[in-house]
XYZ file of C-alpha atoms in Angstrom:
685
model
C 8.814 29.016 -6.966
C 8.570 26.066 -4.812
C 11.254 23.467 -5.192
C 10.008 19.949 -5.476
C 12.443 17.830 -3.497
C 13.206 14.153 -3.741
C 14.637 11.920 -0.977
C 18.175 13.095 0.081
C 17.938 16.566 -1.657
C 18.721 19.802 0.105
C 17.590 23.228 -0.532
C 18.726 26.635 0.940
C 16.362 28.498 3.203
C 16.132 32.261 2.583
C 13.923 32.916 5.712
C 14.180 32.146 9.310
C 10.635 32.410 10.109
C 8.817 29.550 8.335
C 5.611 27.495 8.241
C 5.595 23.871 7.654
C 2.521 22.685 6.088
C 1.534 18.839 6.251
C -1.151 17.421 4.055
C -2.058 13.661 4.325
C -5.025 11.645 3.130
C -5.649 10.523 6.769
C -5.137 11.890 10.341
C -1.522 11.806 11.329
C 0.446 13.085 14.265
C 2.987 15.906 13.457
C 5.851 16.778 15.802
C 9.533 17.629 15.763
C 12.772 16.723 17.426
C 15.757 19.072 17.959
C 19.256 17.677 17.609
C 22.713 18.964 18.451
C 25.753 18.972 16.091
C 26.040 15.222 16.497
C 22.463 14.655 15.399
C 21.500 13.513 18.941
C 18.317 14.695 20.834
C 19.419 15.364 24.351
C 16.096 14.765 26.226
C 12.342 14.684 25.992
C 12.438 18.430 26.488
C 13.885 18.712 22.914
C 10.778 17.021 21.497
C 7.631 19.035 20.429
C 4.565 16.857 20.233
C 0.839 17.136 20.998
C 1.417 16.727 24.637
C 4.139 19.384 24.769
C 3.407 21.332 21.398
C 5.704 24.362 22.185
C 9.431 24.750 22.305
C 11.607 27.800 21.760
C 11.295 28.767 18.029
C 8.934 25.842 17.463
C 5.231 24.997 17.849
C 3.292 21.969 16.433
C -0.338 20.956 16.316
C -1.912 19.638 19.530
C -3.826 16.528 18.062
C -3.903 14.274 14.952
C -5.400 15.801 11.847
C -4.984 15.337 7.967
C -3.567 18.922 7.735
C -1.105 20.584 9.905
C 0.710 23.855 10.132
C 3.914 23.967 12.217
C 5.471 27.291 13.109
C 9.215 27.569 13.121
C 11.457 30.513 13.986
C 14.996 29.378 13.337
C 16.434 32.564 14.790
C 14.971 31.723 18.106
C 16.507 28.260 18.266
C 19.008 27.657 21.076
C 22.626 27.771 19.917
C 23.149 24.095 20.714
C 20.360 23.164 18.189
C 21.841 22.421 14.783
C 18.948 20.352 13.365
C 15.174 20.477 13.592
C 13.533 16.960 12.439
C 9.916 17.100 11.349
C 8.226 13.753 11.995
C 4.919 12.291 11.102
C 3.152 9.216 12.696
C -0.132 7.508 12.503
C -2.301 7.437 15.734
C -2.218 4.024 17.470
C -5.504 2.349 18.432
C -7.657 5.052 16.704
C -9.313 2.583 14.329
C -7.550 4.107 11.336
C -4.718 2.754 9.242
C -1.841 1.091 10.918
C 0.880 1.846 8.338
C 1.732 4.542 5.777
C 1.249 2.075 2.843
C -2.486 2.286 3.450
C -2.950 5.991 3.166
C -2.142 8.411 0.245
C 1.564 9.672 0.277
C 1.847 12.746 2.556
C 3.327 15.843 1.444
C 5.313 18.532 3.498
C 5.671 21.992 2.299
C 8.026 24.702 3.787
C 6.613 28.026 3.207
C 7.406 31.701 4.228
C 4.907 33.363 6.689
C 3.133 35.018 3.647
C 2.408 31.485 2.295
C 5.114 31.657 -0.505
C 6.436 28.053 -1.086
C 9.945 27.305 -0.583
C 10.323 23.594 -0.794
C 8.047 20.544 -0.956
C 8.499 16.982 -0.428
C 6.152 14.087 -1.159
C 6.796 11.170 0.913
C 6.386 8.148 -1.597
C 7.563 4.619 -1.137
C 6.277 4.127 2.292
C 4.794 0.828 3.237
C 5.014 -0.903 6.664
C 6.250 2.224 8.488
C 3.969 3.983 11.110
C 6.310 6.871 11.883
C 8.590 8.847 9.634
C 11.151 11.603 9.616
C 9.876 13.726 6.699
C 12.213 16.747 6.755
C 15.169 18.200 8.544
C 16.102 21.910 8.862
C 19.806 22.007 9.495
C 22.581 24.705 9.991
C 25.486 24.508 7.542
C 28.218 27.129 7.799
C 26.076 29.539 9.510
C 23.177 29.245 7.211
C 19.942 27.124 7.361
C 18.933 24.421 4.822
C 16.060 22.008 4.255
C 16.635 18.387 3.452
C 14.132 15.820 2.332
C 14.646 12.740 4.534
C 11.761 10.298 4.243
C 13.308 7.858 6.821
C 10.385 5.583 7.952
C 10.229 3.176 10.969
C 8.053 0.192 11.178
C 8.392 0.146 15.067
C 6.600 3.560 15.228
C 7.513 6.499 17.274
C 9.316 4.410 19.775
C 11.922 3.136 17.215
C 12.212 6.706 15.707
C 12.975 8.309 19.125
C 15.464 5.534 19.919
C 17.222 6.051 16.653
C 17.697 9.699 17.555
C 19.081 8.857 20.914
C 16.126 9.975 22.946
C 16.103 8.602 26.494
C 13.099 6.481 27.554
C 11.878 6.506 23.836
C 9.059 3.967 24.467
C 7.451 5.954 27.272
C 7.727 9.071 25.445
C 5.896 7.468 22.351
C 3.280 6.069 24.655
C 2.519 9.463 26.195
C 2.246 11.109 22.925
C -0.217 8.459 21.664
C -2.212 8.908 24.955
C -2.219 12.567 24.243
C -3.547 12.118 20.770
C -6.176 9.638 21.881
C -7.505 12.152 24.402
C -7.651 14.731 21.710
C -9.616 12.469 19.399
C -11.950 11.510 22.209
C -12.793 15.239 22.647
C -13.285 15.851 19.092
C -16.867 15.773 17.574
C -17.100 14.484 14.046
C -19.623 16.239 11.762
C -22.522 14.019 10.613
C -22.323 12.516 7.227
C -24.518 14.544 4.677
C -27.726 12.989 3.711
C -28.062 12.612 -0.212
C -31.530 13.028 -1.615
C -32.930 10.784 -4.215
C -32.180 13.296 -6.844
C -28.606 13.450 -5.719
C -28.245 9.662 -5.771
C -29.709 9.633 -9.255
C -27.118 12.249 -10.452
C -24.258 10.380 -8.766
C -25.120 7.106 -9.927
C -23.515 7.261 -13.374
C -20.333 8.733 -11.920
C -19.437 5.849 -9.440
C -16.679 3.585 -10.548
C -16.651 -0.059 -9.702
C -13.440 -1.536 -8.240
C -12.200 -4.876 -8.359
C -13.564 -5.900 -5.034
C -17.238 -5.279 -6.296
C -18.716 -8.479 -7.123
C -22.152 -7.332 -8.144
C -22.954 -8.205 -11.877
C -22.928 -5.251 -14.274
C -25.984 -4.672 -16.581
C -25.905 -7.121 -19.454
C -24.161 -5.781 -22.379
C -22.885 -2.684 -20.753
C -18.968 -2.369 -20.061
C -17.681 -1.616 -16.689
C -16.412 1.966 -16.264
C -12.658 2.618 -16.420
C -11.299 3.850 -13.011
C -9.980 7.316 -13.267
C -6.307 8.007 -12.394
C -5.216 9.815 -9.140
C -5.138 13.621 -9.071
C -1.866 15.107 -9.393
C 0.073 15.937 -6.130
C 2.681 18.082 -7.990
C 2.911 21.700 -6.893
C 5.508 24.177 -7.881
C 7.915 21.911 -9.751
C 6.044 18.750 -10.476
C 7.370 15.293 -10.831
C 10.587 16.715 -12.115
C 10.233 19.492 -9.707
C 13.211 19.297 -7.367
C 15.878 17.333 -9.049
C 16.522 13.986 -10.417
C 17.840 11.633 -7.655
C 21.434 10.734 -8.342
C 22.764 7.196 -8.553
C 24.204 4.998 -6.095
C 22.058 5.962 -3.080
C 18.592 5.616 -1.938
C 16.818 5.353 -4.266
C 19.027 3.733 -6.944
C 18.978 5.670 -10.038
C 20.474 2.898 -12.047
C 17.108 1.046 -12.053
C 13.613 2.214 -13.017
C 12.167 3.972 -10.115
C 14.566 6.824 -9.776
C 12.616 9.836 -8.832
C 12.774 12.754 -11.196
C 13.556 15.806 -9.250
C 13.529 19.334 -10.420
C 13.790 19.199 -14.087
C 10.192 19.871 -15.128
C 8.443 23.107 -15.261
C 7.604 24.720 -12.012
C 4.231 26.202 -11.772
C 3.225 29.540 -10.009
C 3.223 28.363 -6.353
C -0.007 27.653 -4.327
C 0.302 26.181 -1.179
C -3.375 25.140 -0.796
C -4.090 21.598 -1.942
C -6.997 20.803 -4.219
C -9.997 19.780 -1.986
C -11.224 16.322 -2.433
C -14.441 15.741 -4.293
C -17.568 14.822 -2.312
C -18.205 11.033 -2.183
C -19.543 9.803 -5.278
C -19.147 13.105 -7.008
C -16.958 14.044 -9.905
C -13.127 14.386 -9.228
C -11.372 17.664 -9.819
C -8.374 16.829 -11.789
C -7.141 20.518 -11.918
C -3.465 20.707 -10.964
C -3.153 22.957 -7.869
C 0.067 24.447 -9.286
C -1.641 26.104 -12.341
C -3.738 28.391 -10.094
C -2.343 32.037 -9.916
C -2.526 34.630 -7.241
C -3.330 37.238 -9.782
C -4.442 36.912 -13.536
C -1.753 36.824 -16.023
C -2.215 38.338 -19.463
C -4.530 36.148 -21.509
C -2.575 33.418 -23.498
C -3.231 32.993 -27.315
C -6.570 31.484 -27.945
C -7.544 29.083 -30.667
C -10.287 30.347 -32.950
C -13.788 29.037 -32.040
C -14.676 25.626 -33.304
C -18.036 23.994 -33.927
C -19.533 22.133 -30.789
C -18.450 18.560 -30.474
C -15.026 19.017 -32.239
C -11.754 19.446 -30.386
C -10.197 22.801 -30.243
C -7.196 23.380 -32.330
C -4.006 23.391 -30.365
C -2.225 26.791 -29.940
C 1.429 27.361 -28.879
C 1.661 29.230 -25.636
C -1.893 28.389 -24.649
C -1.106 28.310 -20.923
C -0.816 30.827 -18.007
C 2.356 32.922 -17.884
C 3.672 36.529 -17.838
C 5.786 36.070 -20.948
C 5.749 33.732 -24.012
C 8.652 31.798 -22.718
C 6.933 31.155 -19.414
C 3.638 30.258 -21.257
C 5.384 27.625 -23.372
C 7.330 26.341 -20.304
C 3.945 25.721 -18.517
C 2.443 24.238 -21.533
C 5.158 21.743 -21.841
C 4.763 20.984 -18.111
C 0.891 20.487 -18.927
C 1.618 18.065 -21.641
C 3.717 15.996 -19.435
C 1.085 15.950 -16.822
C -1.595 15.010 -19.279
C 0.548 12.191 -20.779
C 1.192 10.862 -17.250
C -2.466 10.912 -16.288
C -4.016 9.313 -19.400
C -1.212 6.656 -19.311
C -1.968 6.112 -15.553
C -5.732 5.696 -16.377
C -5.088 3.232 -19.145
C -2.750 1.090 -16.986
C -5.293 1.303 -14.220
C -8.133 0.055 -16.587
C -6.015 -2.779 -17.895
C -5.231 -4.011 -14.177
C -8.900 -3.547 -13.202
C -9.914 -5.594 -16.264
C -7.413 -8.297 -15.349
C -8.343 -8.353 -11.708
C -12.034 -8.508 -12.429
C -11.594 -11.301 -14.934
C -9.589 -13.259 -12.145
C -12.289 -12.723 -9.603
C -15.128 -13.782 -11.793
C -13.248 -16.837 -12.883
C -12.545 -17.658 -9.158
C -16.243 -17.436 -8.377
C -17.348 -19.527 -11.245
C -14.631 -22.210 -10.939
C -14.777 -22.336 -7.247
C -17.457 -25.042 -7.926
C -15.738 -28.298 -9.056
C -18.561 -29.018 -11.353
C -17.788 -25.872 -13.449
C -14.071 -26.567 -13.952
C -14.397 -28.909 -16.651
C -16.557 -29.243 -19.731
C -18.544 -26.712 -21.574
C -19.664 -24.421 -18.611
C -15.996 -24.028 -17.516
C -14.823 -23.187 -21.007
C -17.825 -20.834 -21.563
C -16.988 -18.982 -18.302
C -13.458 -18.497 -19.301
C -14.568 -17.102 -22.844
C -17.096 -14.710 -21.226
C -14.618 -13.417 -18.657
C -11.987 -12.855 -21.358
C -14.322 -11.211 -23.623
C -15.421 -8.623 -21.006
C -11.679 -8.127 -20.188
C -10.889 -7.461 -24.005
C -14.019 -5.144 -24.143
C -12.626 -3.079 -21.156
C -9.089 -2.851 -22.441
C -10.246 -1.946 -25.980
C -12.508 0.743 -24.293
C -9.462 1.956 -22.389
C -7.241 2.056 -25.427
C -9.748 4.007 -27.303
C -9.710 6.684 -24.834
C -5.748 6.704 -24.691
C -5.427 6.945 -28.440
C -7.739 9.915 -28.398
C -5.832 11.745 -25.823
C -2.555 10.711 -27.496
C -3.914 12.200 -30.781
C -4.674 15.479 -29.014
C -1.282 15.547 -27.288
C 0.482 14.820 -30.595
C -1.368 17.542 -32.414
C -0.310 19.902 -29.457
C 3.315 18.807 -29.710
C 3.356 19.360 -33.463
C 2.338 23.197 -32.794
C 4.520 23.717 -29.642
C 7.759 22.252 -30.844
C 8.344 24.641 -33.720
C 7.468 27.645 -31.377
C 9.987 26.830 -28.783
C 12.818 29.302 -27.994
C 16.400 27.996 -28.391
C 16.549 27.089 -24.618
C 13.702 24.637 -25.065
C 14.199 23.648 -28.759
C 15.810 20.472 -30.079
C 18.932 20.868 -32.282
C 16.928 20.117 -35.358
C 14.463 23.063 -34.759
C 14.659 25.839 -37.466
C 14.957 28.349 -34.535
C 18.789 27.682 -34.569
C 19.118 28.787 -38.185
C 18.341 32.454 -37.173
C 19.939 32.328 -33.792
C 21.278 35.426 -32.208
C 22.930 35.851 -28.707
C 20.126 36.687 -26.259
C 20.108 39.781 -24.121
C 18.007 38.196 -21.169
C 18.537 35.232 -18.949
C 16.684 32.116 -19.884
C 14.141 30.489 -17.560
C 14.888 26.759 -18.256
C 17.029 24.442 -20.258
C 16.179 21.390 -22.414
C 18.125 18.323 -21.254
C 16.567 15.859 -23.712
C 13.197 14.073 -24.313
C 10.944 11.807 -22.362
C 8.456 9.216 -23.589
C 6.478 6.250 -22.292
C 5.935 2.722 -23.996
C 2.354 3.230 -24.769
C 3.126 6.409 -26.651
C 6.732 5.951 -27.973
C 6.352 8.420 -30.917
C 5.271 11.380 -28.597
C 8.215 13.020 -27.105
C 7.982 15.572 -24.193
C 10.862 17.894 -23.646
C 12.554 17.491 -20.472
C 13.185 20.941 -18.988
C 15.067 21.912 -15.910
C 14.851 25.210 -14.355
C 17.827 27.652 -14.370
C 20.053 28.403 -12.668
C 20.846 24.590 -12.043
C 20.484 23.531 -8.416
C 22.421 20.421 -8.834
C 25.269 19.183 -11.154
C 24.791 16.837 -14.106
C 26.261 13.385 -14.561
C 26.449 11.875 -18.028
C 26.973 8.167 -17.282
C 29.417 6.693 -19.549
C 29.439 3.195 -18.065
C 28.363 -0.073 -19.790
C 24.689 -0.269 -20.560
C 22.455 -2.398 -22.653
C 20.376 -0.426 -25.300
C 16.433 -0.730 -25.111
C 16.552 -2.793 -28.190
C 18.789 -5.443 -26.279
C 22.028 -4.645 -28.178
C 25.282 -3.919 -26.115
C 27.085 -0.868 -26.960
C 30.923 -0.647 -27.219
C 32.648 1.128 -24.230
C 34.706 3.438 -26.376
C 31.506 4.337 -28.282
C 29.521 5.047 -25.168
C 32.295 7.333 -23.713
C 32.388 9.196 -27.018
C 28.532 9.550 -27.150
C 28.554 10.671 -23.490
C 31.194 13.556 -24.293
C 29.075 14.677 -27.407
C 25.930 14.815 -25.046
C 28.033 16.967 -22.636
C 29.389 19.249 -25.309
C 25.880 19.667 -26.697
C 24.619 20.746 -23.212
C 27.523 23.050 -22.834
C 27.026 24.680 -26.180
C 23.387 25.262 -25.446
C 24.059 26.822 -22.111
C 26.538 29.149 -23.753
C 24.009 30.024 -26.439
C 21.021 30.849 -24.199
C 22.856 33.284 -21.846
C 23.697 36.885 -22.563
C 27.184 37.609 -23.809
C 29.718 37.385 -20.995
C 27.192 35.923 -18.565
C 28.319 32.236 -18.885
C 31.691 30.553 -19.125
C 32.910 27.016 -19.636
C 36.047 25.133 -18.237
C 37.077 21.731 -19.398
C 39.154 19.056 -17.581
C 40.189 16.219 -19.748
C 43.215 14.776 -18.001
C 44.135 12.134 -20.579
C 42.856 13.945 -23.669
C 40.359 10.971 -24.414
C 37.620 13.462 -25.243
C 39.437 15.584 -27.639
C 37.448 14.556 -30.752
C 34.131 15.489 -29.163
C 35.480 18.530 -27.467
C 36.805 19.755 -30.797
C 33.952 22.447 -31.461
C 34.570 24.049 -28.101
C 38.417 24.063 -28.315
C 38.154 25.750 -31.816
C 35.698 28.326 -30.638
C 38.378 30.298 -28.853
C 36.173 30.965 -25.956
C 38.029 31.434 -22.596
C 38.389 28.205 -20.569
C 37.139 25.988 -23.515
C 40.592 24.635 -24.231
C 40.692 21.238 -22.187
C 43.119 21.182 -19.244
C 45.129 17.989 -19.257
C 47.392 16.096 -16.809
C 47.457 16.338 -13.097
C 48.670 19.941 -13.099
C 45.906 21.064 -15.428
C 43.181 19.550 -13.085
C 44.801 21.122 -9.921
C 44.889 24.535 -11.720
C 41.136 24.586 -12.820
C 39.849 23.274 -9.513
C 41.971 25.614 -7.602
C 40.667 28.583 -9.470
C 37.019 27.603 -9.277
C 37.250 26.729 -5.627
C 38.801 30.007 -4.830
C 35.900 31.806 -6.852
C 33.314 29.918 -4.718
C 35.002 30.850 -1.553
C 35.337 34.450 -2.377
C 31.761 34.852 -3.493
C 30.493 33.114 -0.535
C 32.313 35.229 1.891
C 31.322 38.363 0.128
C 27.597 37.427 0.096
C 27.640 36.392 3.775
C 29.274 39.523 4.808
C 26.901 41.820 2.705
C 30.067 43.015 0.678
C 29.318 41.727 -2.805
C 30.741 44.944 -4.247
C 34.207 44.328 -2.644
C 34.965 41.295 -4.773
C 38.225 41.612 -6.667
C 37.694 43.632 -10.001
C 39.274 40.684 -12.014
C 36.974 38.116 -10.550
C 34.635 36.684 -13.245
C 31.245 36.806 -11.698
C 29.473 35.116 -14.637
C 27.962 31.623 -14.150
C 30.531 28.884 -14.889
C 30.248 25.313 -16.069
C 33.067 22.793 -15.338
C 33.132 19.677 -17.659
C 35.072 16.836 -16.187
C 35.791 13.979 -18.411
C 37.170 10.376 -17.325
C 36.797 11.081 -13.643
C 38.825 9.986 -11.360
C 41.742 9.780 -13.759
C 44.371 12.566 -12.936
C 42.594 13.356 -9.655
C 44.434 12.910 -6.295
C 42.799 13.128 -2.944
C 42.958 16.825 -2.748
C 41.344 17.286 -6.215
C 38.655 14.823 -5.311
C 37.777 16.871 -2.173
C 37.712 20.062 -4.273
C 35.420 18.350 -6.850
C 33.008 17.368 -3.928
C 33.113 20.818 -2.627
C 32.293 22.434 -5.927
C 29.404 19.934 -6.363
C 28.035 20.891 -3.070
C 28.612 24.567 -2.664
C 29.165 25.656 -6.412
C 25.500 25.952 -7.627
C 24.533 28.429 -5.039
C 27.112 30.891 -6.339
C 26.918 30.152 -10.011
C 29.466 27.355 -10.554
C 28.033 24.168 -11.974
C 29.456 20.767 -12.619
C 28.867 18.532 -15.630
C 30.736 15.161 -15.216
C 31.220 12.471 -17.861
C 32.222 9.411 -15.883
C 31.727 5.662 -15.299
C 31.078 5.069 -11.604
C 32.899 1.761 -11.771
C 36.209 3.797 -12.527
C 35.820 5.400 -9.159
C 35.006 2.056 -7.261
C 38.343 2.213 -5.484
C 37.118 5.124 -3.335
C 34.196 3.051 -2.030
C 31.409 4.883 -0.182
C 33.457 7.862 0.045
C 32.145 9.305 -3.107
C 28.372 8.187 -2.628
C 27.415 11.764 -1.519
C 28.977 13.079 -4.871
C 27.083 10.752 -7.065
C 23.759 11.331 -5.111
C 24.080 15.115 -5.598
C 24.176 14.849 -9.397
C 21.338 14.382 -11.868
C 22.186 11.237 -13.831
C 21.642 11.326 -17.547
C 22.590 8.781 -20.101
C 24.035 9.198 -23.648
C 21.620 6.735 -25.122
C 17.983 6.183 -24.569
C 17.396 4.538 -21.258
C 14.230 4.167 -18.831
C 16.047 4.962 -15.639
C 13.901 7.797 -14.773
C 10.549 7.617 -12.802
C 8.105 10.193 -11.427
C 7.089 9.991 -7.866
C 3.444 10.656 -8.715
C 2.267 7.512 -10.505
C 5.679 5.846 -10.740
C 5.940 5.655 -14.601
C 9.311 4.601 -15.817
C 10.100 7.233 -18.387
C 12.542 6.637 -21.292
C 15.008 9.453 -21.404
C 16.765 10.446 -24.756
C 19.558 13.040 -24.851
C 19.329 16.016 -26.968
C 22.008 15.451 -29.592
C 23.055 17.346 -32.770
C 21.766 15.603 -35.865
C 24.608 13.804 -37.811
C 26.306 16.065 -40.235
C 24.744 19.216 -38.934
C 26.839 22.405 -38.570
C 24.601 23.930 -35.950
C 27.221 23.802 -33.106
C 29.808 25.665 -35.067
C 27.204 28.259 -36.216
C 26.145 28.816 -32.739
C 29.668 28.970 -31.264
C 30.637 31.309 -34.054
C 27.775 33.681 -33.197
C 28.790 33.470 -29.444
C 32.461 34.006 -30.118
C 31.767 37.002 -32.522
C 29.478 38.549 -29.780
C 32.022 38.109 -27.015
C 34.669 39.779 -29.136
C 32.523 42.824 -29.636
C 31.666 42.782 -25.856
C 35.294 43.022 -24.940
């Protein structure tokens, strides 16, 4: 499965021979620079570009194009090379766009030689930049990883090379643009296809007027609603990589924090959907829903009379198991909701801009600004705007009704890993015998469809830690919550997640450790403490913190050494190789400098060997550390104990409201589930 990365996120590389595929909406220059352990490019001979496309272990395209394939052999890299920076730039003086803000967001995908996707990064948020470092492949402790960078430069290639320490950066940038210009001059463009009258008649109803089209529409006919953009998501969708953590770029405390790898990954296809011909229908099929080979057919709804919508069916999606089908169906529901909401918002914006343009044209004549003619023009423009908005709202309501009906069918059919705590599936819970595919972290919804909740799923095993933000916040209704109440809700959220993880793993395959230095979370942690599970009893005080962190750090070290040495069977027999979750409350209380460093180490290296971090903390409590802890916060997926609209997907930029998955008041479901887990563990021993 391809990991969908967000800016700053890294991902391990399991292969050394790779292909880097670039897809952009306009011709771009693709190149790469090599850097040493200090991040410095030692000279122009460490830069691969169209004028010098081949270096040891690296080859790039020879001219500008909308699609590129770069060949990389990390094993052939010189020993002095510790980093490979993949860069994109717009051709200068080619008559094309001068900045990335004028073109669709490019995407860069790292694949194996067989085309299997490893990681993908969509470069959103670019504006005045004309050159950008998209990805970097770097060595870390003898292994290679990929990191999404997305660092843009308004000064173009010259500024990019200067930032990387390349000597004579301006001359090098000029020579690259000259080489690109020569390549473009040699290229021959295919003539535009000539449309027949029949083609024009078929295409005419499909064309969509934009705000800049001033021609009058037929009298009495509403303007068509512009369609939304096709989804760029591949393997893991808008949630695909991971949610970008707080206190870095971008800022997760504000709307606009990209959602990373929490939503369903689709079977990977690296080929992007081809654009529709000009004037023709747009293909909205999500590229990630294509499969290399046909899976077993999903459940089908009974035939319905023509003209009526088909009845929704749980598991009506591609997949090799019911769990995977439901997983992909939830992902499809999220995508459909994002698309239809984007279409509605686009239609409203279009109606507003058209009304303003029509009023500007009419009122540009001073004689029409006052009197009956001016009032009539305003009323006519407002009426047309209302007509367009009502038409768009009707389409949105229709789509929401279909999604709501699908949700009502899918929710009761979800397995425990995906189900809410109020789902009846928990009443018949039994400890599973197979590892789960994903985990439900909560629900997501949009303002236009508040009653419709889409489960927020994250793939397992977790690639990043979780952070339940217990800091001060204002509820969506404007009320301010008490600090003590927020901290308690945050701990309850953490406990609910921990119990769910214990419940959905086979017996003995998942363990929990708790650090609560001051004992402030004792009330929320009571269900875990009473369960009798190993490690569930909270460790308190500085000594308890040091003991738990020391044992988990040693476990990570031993497993990493065994895996790198190919001697996994040589691990100590008493070492618990099950996946582990560390819950940390009230950080940094009770942590000295050594403990803080150990925690950062676990956050960075733990997920790759099955040790995962779940922090309940207020970042302001750790403000004394300054920027030292910024990498820690950025490495964690930020969640909130109360509904909050701090998450945004990088596709259309919707601000999604996240709600945690909490146990209903008065419910005994946690005690029931923990009792089953404890009983199964006792028999397992």
